[in-house]
mmCIF file of C-alpha atoms in Angstrom:
data_model
loop_
_atom_site.group_PDB
_atom_site.id
_atom_site.type_symbol
_atom_site.label_atom_id
_atom_site.label_comp_id
_atom_site.label_asym_id
_atom_site.label_seq_id
_atom_site.Cartn_x
_atom_site.Cartn_y
_atom_site.Cartn_z
ATOM 1 C CA GLU F 1 -33.499 250.977 -9.642
ATOM 2 C CA THR F 2 -32.497 254.292 -8.105
ATOM 3 C CA GLY F 3 -29.203 253.175 -6.591
ATOM 4 C CA VAL F 4 -30.470 254.078 -3.126
ATOM 5 C CA THR F 5 -30.767 251.278 -0.590
ATOM 6 C CA GLN F 6 -32.229 251.163 2.904
ATOM 7 C CA SER F 7 -31.983 248.733 5.779
ATOM 8 C CA PRO F 8 -33.694 247.012 7.365
ATOM 9 C CA THR F 9 -36.767 246.582 5.185
ATOM 10 C CA HIS F 10 -39.048 245.937 8.142
ATOM 11 C CA LEU F 11 -38.668 246.532 11.858
ATOM 12 C CA ILE F 12 -40.831 245.997 14.942
ATOM 13 C CA LYS F 13 -40.141 247.943 18.129
ATOM 14 C CA THR F 14 -41.995 248.653 21.338
ATOM 15 C CA ARG F 15 -42.963 252.041 22.690
ATOM 16 C CA GLY F 16 -40.097 253.856 24.412
ATOM 17 C CA GLN F 17 -37.351 252.040 22.540
ATOM 18 C CA GLN F 18 -34.817 253.621 20.212
ATOM 19 C CA VAL F 19 -34.315 252.746 16.532
ATOM 20 C CA THR F 20 -31.671 253.418 13.883
ATOM 21 C CA LEU F 21 -32.532 253.246 10.192
ATOM 22 C CA ARG F 22 -29.851 253.240 7.538
ATOM 23 C CA CYS F 23 -29.607 254.546 3.994
ATOM 24 C CA SER F 24 -26.954 254.192 1.330
ATOM 25 C CA SER F 25 -27.063 256.977 -1.239
ATOM 26 C CA GLN F 26 -26.035 256.991 -4.853
ATOM 27 C CA SER F 27 -22.294 257.387 -5.197
ATOM 28 C CA GLY F 28 -21.374 261.052 -5.460
ATOM 29 C CA HIS F 29 -24.638 262.360 -4.017
ATOM 30 C CA ASN F 30 -23.884 264.950 -1.343
ATOM 31 C CA THR F 31 -27.432 265.417 -0.043
ATOM 32 C CA VAL F 32 -29.777 263.035 1.737
ATOM 33 C CA SER F 33 -33.313 263.738 2.868
ATOM 34 C CA TRP F 34 -35.539 261.652 5.120
ATOM 35 C CA TYR F 35 -39.307 261.418 4.906
ATOM 36 C CA GLN F 36 -41.975 259.770 7.028
ATOM 37 C CA GLN F 37 -44.963 258.254 5.235
ATOM 38 C CA ALA F 38 -47.828 257.270 7.504
ATOM 39 C CA LEU F 39 -50.346 254.768 6.199
ATOM 40 C CA GLY F 40 -52.555 256.338 3.557
ATOM 41 C CA GLN F 41 -50.662 259.631 3.567
ATOM 42 C CA GLY F 42 -48.070 261.368 1.442
ATOM 43 C CA PRO F 43 -44.471 261.489 2.636
ATOM 44 C CA GLN F 44 -43.598 264.256 5.117
ATOM 45 C CA PHE F 45 -40.165 265.874 5.221
ATOM 46 C CA ILE F 46 -38.202 265.109 8.387
ATOM 47 C CA PHE F 47 -34.823 266.702 7.636
ATOM 48 C CA GLN F 48 -32.051 266.997 5.097
ATOM 49 C CA TYR F 49 -28.293 266.619 5.388
ATOM 50 C CA TYR F 50 -25.850 268.300 3.023
ATOM 51 C CA ARG F 51 -22.156 267.478 3.303
ATOM 52 C CA GLU F 52 -22.726 265.975 6.759
ATOM 53 C CA GLU F 53 -24.508 269.039 8.194
ATOM 54 C CA GLU F 54 -28.237 269.380 8.813
ATOM 55 C CA ASN F 55 -29.691 271.623 6.112
ATOM 56 C CA GLY F 56 -33.330 272.057 6.965
ATOM 57 C CA ARG F 57 -35.828 270.324 9.199
ATOM 58 C CA GLY F 58 -39.532 269.675 9.034
ATOM 59 C CA ASN F 59 -42.039 269.716 11.855
ATOM 60 C CA PHE F 60 -40.558 266.803 13.802
ATOM 61 C CA PRO F 61 -39.389 266.793 17.437
ATOM 62 C CA PRO F 62 -35.712 266.594 18.446
ATOM 63 C CA ARG F 63 -36.010 262.888 19.244
ATOM 64 C CA PHE F 64 -35.711 262.460 15.469
ATOM 65 C CA SER F 65 -32.034 262.931 14.626
ATOM 66 C CA GLY F 66 -29.718 262.044 11.816
ATOM 67 C CA LEU F 67 -26.180 261.566 10.640
ATOM 68 C CA GLN F 68 -24.567 261.649 7.232
ATOM 69 C CA PHE F 69 -21.202 260.022 6.619
ATOM 70 C CA PRO F 70 -18.479 260.686 4.009
ATOM 71 C CA ASN F 71 -19.068 257.274 2.392
ATOM 72 C CA TYR F 72 -22.567 258.317 1.140
ATOM 73 C CA SER F 73 -24.361 256.491 3.937
ATOM 74 C CA SER F 74 -26.669 258.061 6.474
ATOM 75 C CA GLU F 75 -28.774 257.221 9.528
ATOM 76 C CA LEU F 76 -32.087 258.259 10.966
ATOM 77 C CA ASN F 77 -32.350 257.799 14.721
ATOM 78 C CA VAL F 78 -35.583 257.961 16.650
ATOM 79 C CA ASN F 79 -35.564 257.943 20.443
ATOM 80 C CA ALA F 80 -38.433 257.251 22.830
ATOM 81 C CA LEU F 81 -40.573 255.649 20.155
ATOM 82 C CA GLU F 82 -44.288 256.410 20.158
ATOM 83 C CA LEU F 83 -47.111 254.453 18.548
ATOM 84 C CA ASP F 84 -47.580 257.247 15.979
ATOM 85 C CA ASP F 85 -44.028 256.717 14.757
ATOM 86 C CA SER F 86 -45.274 253.618 12.944
ATOM 87 C CA ALA F 87 -44.743 254.466 9.277
ATOM 88 C CA LEU F 88 -42.691 253.885 6.161
ATOM 89 C CA TYR F 89 -39.433 255.839 6.375
ATOM 90 C CA LEU F 90 -37.951 256.889 3.064
ATOM 91 C CA CYS F 91 -34.571 258.329 2.330
ATOM 92 C CA ALA F 92 -33.798 260.228 -0.838
ATOM 93 C CA SER F 93 -30.420 261.233 -2.197
ATOM 94 C CA SER F 94 -29.490 263.979 -4.612
ATOM 95 C CA LEU F 95 -26.523 265.934 -5.873
ATOM 96 C CA LYS F 96 -26.752 269.583 -4.843
ATOM 97 C CA GLN F 97 -25.080 271.717 -7.511
ATOM 98 C CA GLY F 98 -26.874 275.049 -7.311
ATOM 99 C CA LEU F 99 -30.229 274.502 -8.953
ATOM 100 C CA GLN F 100 -32.816 271.992 -7.861
ATOM 101 C CA GLU F 101 -31.684 268.436 -8.341
ATOM 102 C CA THR F 102 -33.840 265.351 -8.544
ATOM 103 C CA GLN F 103 -34.244 263.295 -5.397
ATOM 104 C CA TYR F 104 -33.921 259.543 -5.818
ATOM 105 C CA PHE F 105 -35.818 257.504 -3.273
ATOM 106 C CA GLY F 106 -34.944 254.234 -1.644
ATOM 107 C CA PRO F 107 -37.501 251.458 -1.085
ATOM 108 C CA GLY F 108 -38.090 252.475 2.525
ATOM 109 C CA THR F 109 -38.040 250.889 5.964
ATOM 110 C CA ARG F 110 -41.399 249.964 7.421
ATOM 111 C CA LEU F 111 -41.400 250.549 11.174
ATOM 112 C CA LEU F 112 -44.089 249.188 13.450
ATOM 113 C CA VAL F 113 -44.208 250.408 17.046
ATOM 114 C CA LEU F 114 -46.216 248.270 19.460
ATOM 115 C CA ALA J 1 -44.927 278.104 2.496
ATOM 116 C CA GLN J 2 -45.940 275.481 -0.026
ATOM 117 C CA SER J 3 -48.759 272.978 -0.263
ATOM 118 C CA VAL J 4 -50.242 270.499 -2.709
ATOM 119 C CA THR J 5 -53.832 269.386 -3.145
ATOM 120 C CA GLN J 6 -54.618 266.244 -5.072
ATOM 121 C CA LEU J 7 -58.276 266.064 -6.031
ATOM 122 C CA GLY J 8 -59.645 262.560 -5.754
ATOM 123 C CA SER J 9 -58.021 260.063 -3.430
ATOM 124 C CA HIS J 10 -59.195 257.239 -5.690
ATOM 125 C CA VAL J 11 -59.547 257.263 -9.470
ATOM 126 C CA SER J 12 -60.721 254.332 -11.586
ATOM 127 C CA VAL J 13 -60.407 254.193 -15.362
ATOM 128 C CA SER J 14 -60.925 251.457 -17.905
ATOM 129 C CA GLU J 15 -57.939 249.934 -19.672
ATOM 130 C CA GLY J 16 -57.257 252.020 -22.766
ATOM 131 C CA ALA J 17 -59.051 255.104 -21.439
ATOM 132 C CA LEU J 18 -57.571 258.508 -20.649
ATOM 133 C CA VAL J 19 -55.924 258.901 -17.263
ATOM 134 C CA LEU J 20 -56.243 262.316 -15.594
ATOM 135 C CA LEU J 21 -54.908 262.890 -12.090
ATOM 136 C CA ARG J 22 -55.371 266.373 -10.702
ATOM 137 C CA CYS J 23 -52.855 268.406 -8.728
ATOM 138 C CA ASN J 24 -53.078 272.012 -7.563
ATOM 139 C CA TYR J 25 -50.279 273.714 -5.698
ATOM 140 C CA SER J 26 -49.712 276.749 -3.566
ATOM 141 C CA SER J 27 -46.300 278.367 -3.422
ATOM 142 C CA SER J 28 -45.020 281.777 -2.383
ATOM 143 C CA VAL J 29 -42.031 281.374 -4.693
ATOM 144 C CA PRO J 30 -41.638 279.942 -8.212
ATOM 145 C CA PRO J 31 -42.190 276.229 -7.815
ATOM 146 C CA TYR J 32 -40.558 273.096 -9.002
ATOM 147 C CA LEU J 33 -43.235 270.425 -9.527
ATOM 148 C CA PHE J 34 -42.990 266.652 -9.539
ATOM 149 C CA TRP J 35 -45.058 263.547 -9.996
ATOM 150 C CA TYR J 36 -43.944 260.348 -8.291
ATOM 151 C CA VAL J 37 -45.452 256.851 -8.533
ATOM 152 C CA GLN J 38 -45.440 254.307 -5.735
ATOM 153 C CA TYR J 39 -46.170 250.651 -6.353
ATOM 154 C CA PRO J 40 -47.300 248.470 -3.420
ATOM 155 C CA ASN J 41 -44.600 247.980 -0.785
ATOM 156 C CA GLN J 42 -42.091 250.028 -2.748
ATOM 157 C CA GLY J 43 -40.485 253.462 -2.581
ATOM 158 C CA LEU J 44 -41.162 256.407 -4.859
ATOM 159 C CA GLN J 45 -40.200 256.541 -8.511
ATOM 160 C CA LEU J 46 -39.975 259.838 -10.364
ATOM 161 C CA LEU J 47 -42.384 260.048 -13.303
ATOM 162 C CA LEU J 48 -41.612 263.590 -14.427
ATOM 163 C CA LYS J 49 -40.677 267.048 -13.201
ATOM 164 C CA TYR J 50 -41.118 270.680 -14.148
ATOM 165 C CA THR J 51 -38.369 273.142 -13.335
ATOM 166 C CA THR J 52 -38.284 275.909 -15.924
ATOM 167 C CA GLY J 53 -38.897 276.263 -19.655
ATOM 168 C CA ALA J 54 -41.460 274.242 -21.557
ATOM 169 C CA THR J 55 -44.647 273.922 -19.556
ATOM 170 C CA LEU J 56 -45.641 270.557 -21.076
ATOM 171 C CA VAL J 57 -43.416 267.930 -19.533
ATOM 172 C CA LYS J 58 -43.125 264.374 -20.782
ATOM 173 C CA GLY J 59 -42.182 261.584 -18.430
ATOM 174 C CA ILE J 60 -41.708 257.866 -18.329
ATOM 175 C CA ASN J 61 -44.321 255.242 -19.215
ATOM 176 C CA GLY J 62 -46.224 257.621 -21.519
ATOM 177 C CA PHE J 63 -47.209 260.112 -18.812
ATOM 178 C CA GLU J 64 -47.114 263.867 -19.253
ATOM 179 C CA ALA J 65 -48.108 266.919 -17.218
ATOM 180 C CA GLU J 66 -48.684 270.577 -17.999
ATOM 181 C CA PHE J 67 -47.695 273.418 -15.690
ATOM 182 C CA LYS J 68 -50.385 276.093 -15.727
ATOM 183 C CA LYS J 69 -49.305 279.019 -13.602
ATOM 184 C CA SER J 70 -52.607 280.897 -13.977
ATOM 185 C CA GLU J 71 -54.482 277.880 -12.625
ATOM 186 C CA THR J 72 -51.748 276.810 -10.175
ATOM 187 C CA SER J 73 -52.159 273.317 -11.564
ATOM 188 C CA PHE J 74 -49.923 270.454 -12.660
ATOM 189 C CA HIS J 75 -52.308 267.704 -13.778
ATOM 190 C CA LEU J 76 -50.947 264.325 -14.853
ATOM 191 C CA THR J 77 -52.308 262.629 -17.976
ATOM 192 C CA LYS J 78 -51.808 259.514 -20.041
ATOM 193 C CA PRO J 79 -53.781 258.946 -23.254
ATOM 194 C CA SER J 80 -54.341 255.215 -22.814
ATOM 195 C CA ALA J 81 -54.300 253.424 -19.468
ATOM 196 C CA HIS J 82 -52.530 250.119 -19.037
ATOM 197 C CA MET J 83 -53.051 247.578 -16.292
ATOM 198 C CA SER J 84 -49.496 248.177 -15.105
ATOM 199 C CA ASP J 85 -50.378 251.825 -14.317
ATOM 200 C CA ALA J 86 -52.306 250.755 -11.221
ATOM 201 C CA ALA J 87 -50.432 252.400 -8.335
ATOM 202 C CA GLU J 88 -50.417 255.367 -5.957
ATOM 203 C CA TYR J 89 -49.454 258.701 -7.513
ATOM 204 C CA PHE J 90 -48.050 261.653 -5.583
ATOM 205 C CA CYS J 91 -47.714 265.236 -6.710
ATOM 206 C CA ALA J 92 -45.001 267.264 -4.967
ATOM 207 C CA VAL J 93 -43.694 270.826 -4.951
ATOM 208 C CA SER J 94 -40.422 272.384 -3.884
ATOM 209 C CA ALA J 95 -38.899 275.851 -4.005
ATOM 210 C CA HIS J 96 -36.411 277.035 -6.598
ATOM 211 C CA PHE J 97 -33.796 277.651 -3.941
ATOM 212 C CA GLY J 98 -32.813 276.579 -0.491
ATOM 213 C CA ASN J 99 -32.958 272.941 0.412
ATOM 214 C CA GLU J 100 -34.873 270.658 -1.899
ATOM 215 C CA LYS J 101 -37.563 269.855 0.627
ATOM 216 C CA LEU J 102 -40.432 268.186 -1.188
ATOM 217 C CA THR J 103 -43.978 268.871 -0.010
ATOM 218 C CA PHE J 104 -46.257 266.053 -1.111
ATOM 219 C CA GLY J 105 -49.962 265.757 -1.649
ATOM 220 C CA THR J 106 -51.906 262.970 0.015
ATOM 221 C CA GLY J 107 -51.826 260.821 -3.104
ATOM 222 C CA THR J 108 -54.264 259.385 -5.638
ATOM 223 C CA ARG J 109 -54.754 255.650 -5.936
ATOM 224 C CA LEU J 110 -55.275 254.723 -9.581
ATOM 225 C CA THR J 111 -57.235 251.560 -10.346
ATOM 226 C CA ILE J 112 -57.415 250.178 -13.875
ATOM 227 C CA ILE J 113 -60.580 248.293 -14.834
ATOM 228 C CA PRO J 114 -59.985 245.460 -17.321
#
């Protein structure tokens, strides 16, 4: 158990819709990162939030956005869903204190876009 | 820029045999290196990590990995495979500074033959 939870576990949406995925970090962790894992692939970095500000972004379009809240929860929002957005979405929390800190992953939300 | 190459998308070993999963990395800065394991329909669990210091790193479940800078490698080994080791294994790299963005390889599926 990593202490990181995600909801929902599974989700089905249709193309063009919007979706919000939620993550609850370990208590005290000030950093959350989101990854997209397509079937048969390794996770790809979407973006990271540190103390409620975006702190780096991968090669994903602006329709992928996020929020981080003071209570160690965060959201990933995806607008105008496309079929290729079907994937497992993972959040990972860590405590940024200078040097590299270990990221602890949640179980993921599996999104299917029809 | 950083990248990871995992040689062999599928590896099969007999129960009790040596497990060797290969990982080579490319990084323009000193790397941090990680191995994660993913069981079916679950998130990622950290097996071990290399940051600085001793190049032979021991992890959970009897796994270890050796950082070889001259070979840009971070291969994962376990002396004796167990049925419970069957899973997907991901090697990942991140930079020493900046955000802790993890760049993952495409994964190696380990099958254990009884």
